[in-house]
mmCIF file of C-alpha atoms in Angstrom:
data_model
loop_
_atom_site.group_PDB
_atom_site.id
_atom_site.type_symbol
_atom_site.label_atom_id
_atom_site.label_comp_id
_atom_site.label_asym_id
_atom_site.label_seq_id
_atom_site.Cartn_x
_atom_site.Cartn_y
_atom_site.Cartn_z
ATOM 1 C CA UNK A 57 8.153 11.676 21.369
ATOM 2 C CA UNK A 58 6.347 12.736 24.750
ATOM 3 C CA UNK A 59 3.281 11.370 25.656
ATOM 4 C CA UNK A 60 1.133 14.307 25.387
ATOM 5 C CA UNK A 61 2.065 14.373 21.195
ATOM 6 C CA UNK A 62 1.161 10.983 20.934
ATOM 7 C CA UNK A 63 -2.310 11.531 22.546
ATOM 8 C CA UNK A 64 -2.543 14.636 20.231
ATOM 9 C CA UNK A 65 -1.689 12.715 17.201
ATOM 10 C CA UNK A 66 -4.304 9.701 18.289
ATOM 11 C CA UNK A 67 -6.888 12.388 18.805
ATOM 12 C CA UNK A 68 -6.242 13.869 15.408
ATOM 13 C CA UNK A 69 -6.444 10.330 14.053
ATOM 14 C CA UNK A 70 -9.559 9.795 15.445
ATOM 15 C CA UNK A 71 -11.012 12.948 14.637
ATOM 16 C CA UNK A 72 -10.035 12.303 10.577
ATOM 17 C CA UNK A 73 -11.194 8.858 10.702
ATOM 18 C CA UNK A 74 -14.602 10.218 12.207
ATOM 19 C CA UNK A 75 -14.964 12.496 10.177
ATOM 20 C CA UNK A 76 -15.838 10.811 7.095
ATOM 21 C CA UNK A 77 -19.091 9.020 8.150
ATOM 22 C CA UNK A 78 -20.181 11.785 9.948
ATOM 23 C CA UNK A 79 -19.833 14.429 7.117
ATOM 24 C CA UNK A 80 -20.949 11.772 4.153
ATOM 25 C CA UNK A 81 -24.519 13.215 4.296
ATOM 26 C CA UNK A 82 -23.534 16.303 4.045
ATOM 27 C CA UNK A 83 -20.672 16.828 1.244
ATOM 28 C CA UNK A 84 -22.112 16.145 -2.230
ATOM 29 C CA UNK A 85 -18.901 15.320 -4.586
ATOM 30 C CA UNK A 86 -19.407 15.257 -8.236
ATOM 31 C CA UNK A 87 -19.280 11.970 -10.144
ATOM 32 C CA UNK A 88 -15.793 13.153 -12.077
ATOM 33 C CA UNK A 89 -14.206 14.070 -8.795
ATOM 34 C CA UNK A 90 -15.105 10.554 -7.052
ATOM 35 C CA UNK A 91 -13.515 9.048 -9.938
ATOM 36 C CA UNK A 92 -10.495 11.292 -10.253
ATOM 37 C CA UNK A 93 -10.393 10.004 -6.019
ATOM 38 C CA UNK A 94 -10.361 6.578 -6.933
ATOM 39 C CA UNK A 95 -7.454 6.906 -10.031
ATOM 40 C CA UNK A 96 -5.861 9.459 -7.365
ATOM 41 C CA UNK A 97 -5.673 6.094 -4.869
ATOM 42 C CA UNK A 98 -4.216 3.962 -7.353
ATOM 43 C CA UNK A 99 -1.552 6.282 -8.331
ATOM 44 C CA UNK A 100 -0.521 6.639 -4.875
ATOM 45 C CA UNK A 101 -0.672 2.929 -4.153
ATOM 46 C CA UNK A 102 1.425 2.256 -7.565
ATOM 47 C CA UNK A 103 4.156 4.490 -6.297
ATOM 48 C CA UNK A 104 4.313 2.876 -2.805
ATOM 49 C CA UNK A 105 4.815 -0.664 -4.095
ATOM 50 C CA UNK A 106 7.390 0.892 -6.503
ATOM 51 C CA UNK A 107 9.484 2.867 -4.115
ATOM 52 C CA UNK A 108 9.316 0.044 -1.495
ATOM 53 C CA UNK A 109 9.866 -2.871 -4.594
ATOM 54 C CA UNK A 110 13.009 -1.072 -6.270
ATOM 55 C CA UNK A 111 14.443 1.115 -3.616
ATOM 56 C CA UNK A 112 16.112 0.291 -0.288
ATOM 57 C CA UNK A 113 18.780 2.774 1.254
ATOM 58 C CA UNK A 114 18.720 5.489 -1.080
ATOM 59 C CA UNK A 115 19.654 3.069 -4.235
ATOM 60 C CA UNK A 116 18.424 0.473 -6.240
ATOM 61 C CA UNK A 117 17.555 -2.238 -4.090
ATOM 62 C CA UNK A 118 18.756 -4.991 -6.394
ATOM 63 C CA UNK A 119 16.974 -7.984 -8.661
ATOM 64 C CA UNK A 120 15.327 -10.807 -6.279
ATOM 65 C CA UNK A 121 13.122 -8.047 -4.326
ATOM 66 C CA UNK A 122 11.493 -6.804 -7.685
ATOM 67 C CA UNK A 123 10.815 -10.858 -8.980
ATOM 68 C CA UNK A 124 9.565 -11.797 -5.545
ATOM 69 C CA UNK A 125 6.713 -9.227 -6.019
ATOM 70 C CA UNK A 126 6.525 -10.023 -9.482
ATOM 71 C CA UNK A 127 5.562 -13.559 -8.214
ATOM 72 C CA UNK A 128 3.268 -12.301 -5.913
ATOM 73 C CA UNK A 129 1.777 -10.062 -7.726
ATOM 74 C CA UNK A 130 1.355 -13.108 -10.544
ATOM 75 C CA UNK A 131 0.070 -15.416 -8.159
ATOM 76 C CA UNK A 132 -2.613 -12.887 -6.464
ATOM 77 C CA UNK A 133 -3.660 -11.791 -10.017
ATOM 78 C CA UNK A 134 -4.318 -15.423 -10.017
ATOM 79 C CA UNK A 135 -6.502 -15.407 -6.779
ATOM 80 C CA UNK A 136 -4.504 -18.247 -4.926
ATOM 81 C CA UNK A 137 -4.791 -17.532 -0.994
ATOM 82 C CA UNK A 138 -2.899 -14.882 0.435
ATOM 83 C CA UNK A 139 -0.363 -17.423 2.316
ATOM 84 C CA UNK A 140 0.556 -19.012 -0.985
ATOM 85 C CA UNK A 141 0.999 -15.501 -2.309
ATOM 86 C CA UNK A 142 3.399 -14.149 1.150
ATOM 87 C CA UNK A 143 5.274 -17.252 0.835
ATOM 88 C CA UNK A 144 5.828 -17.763 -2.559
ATOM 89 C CA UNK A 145 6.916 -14.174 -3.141
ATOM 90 C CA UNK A 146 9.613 -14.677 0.033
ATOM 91 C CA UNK A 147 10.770 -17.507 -0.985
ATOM 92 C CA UNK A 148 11.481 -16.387 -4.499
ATOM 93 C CA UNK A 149 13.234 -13.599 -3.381
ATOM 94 C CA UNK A 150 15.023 -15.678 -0.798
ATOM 95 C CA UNK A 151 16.403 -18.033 -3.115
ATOM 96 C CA UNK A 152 17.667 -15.271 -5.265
ATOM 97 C CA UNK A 153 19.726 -13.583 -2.772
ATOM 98 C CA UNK A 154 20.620 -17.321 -1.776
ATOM 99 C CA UNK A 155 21.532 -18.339 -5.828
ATOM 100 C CA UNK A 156 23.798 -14.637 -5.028
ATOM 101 C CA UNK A 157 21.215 -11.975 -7.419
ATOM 102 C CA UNK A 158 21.325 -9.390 -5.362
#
């Protein structure tokens, strides 16, 4: 990638970003469509932690990676501090793969 695409992409980036607080005076959206935006964000965030949880390489990514965000996701629903989340959720999936779950 050259230089000059990269400084068009930023630009872009910047523009996009800017463009929200600029324009919020000025776009009126209804009260259905802000909450069709916000089940619209966690659809797309659902499928992101899917396809990154179960998926690696084009197949199934295997057992431990799945239970180590199950654990995380168990332990944040629990509202323990981030670290203790991280770690907890590595270490589970670590000592899968260690115990030889894929």
């Amino acid at each position: 990638m050259t230089l000059y695409s990269i400084l068009v992409l930023a630009a872009g980036t910047y523009a996009f970003r800017l463009a929200g607080p600029l324009l919020s005076d000025r776009l009126q959206v209804s009260a259905r469509a802000q909450e069709l935006m916000s089940l619209a964000t966690i659809a797309m965030l659902s499928a992101l932690v899917a396809t990154a949880t179960l998926t690696a390489q084009g197949g199934f990514a295997g057992w431990a990676r799945p239970a180590g965000v199950l654990v995380g996701a168990l332990l944040a629903w629990k509202r323990l501090p981030f670290v203790v989340v991280v770690a907890a959720a590595a270490l589970t999936a670590a000592g899968l793969r260690l115990a030889g779950v894929p």
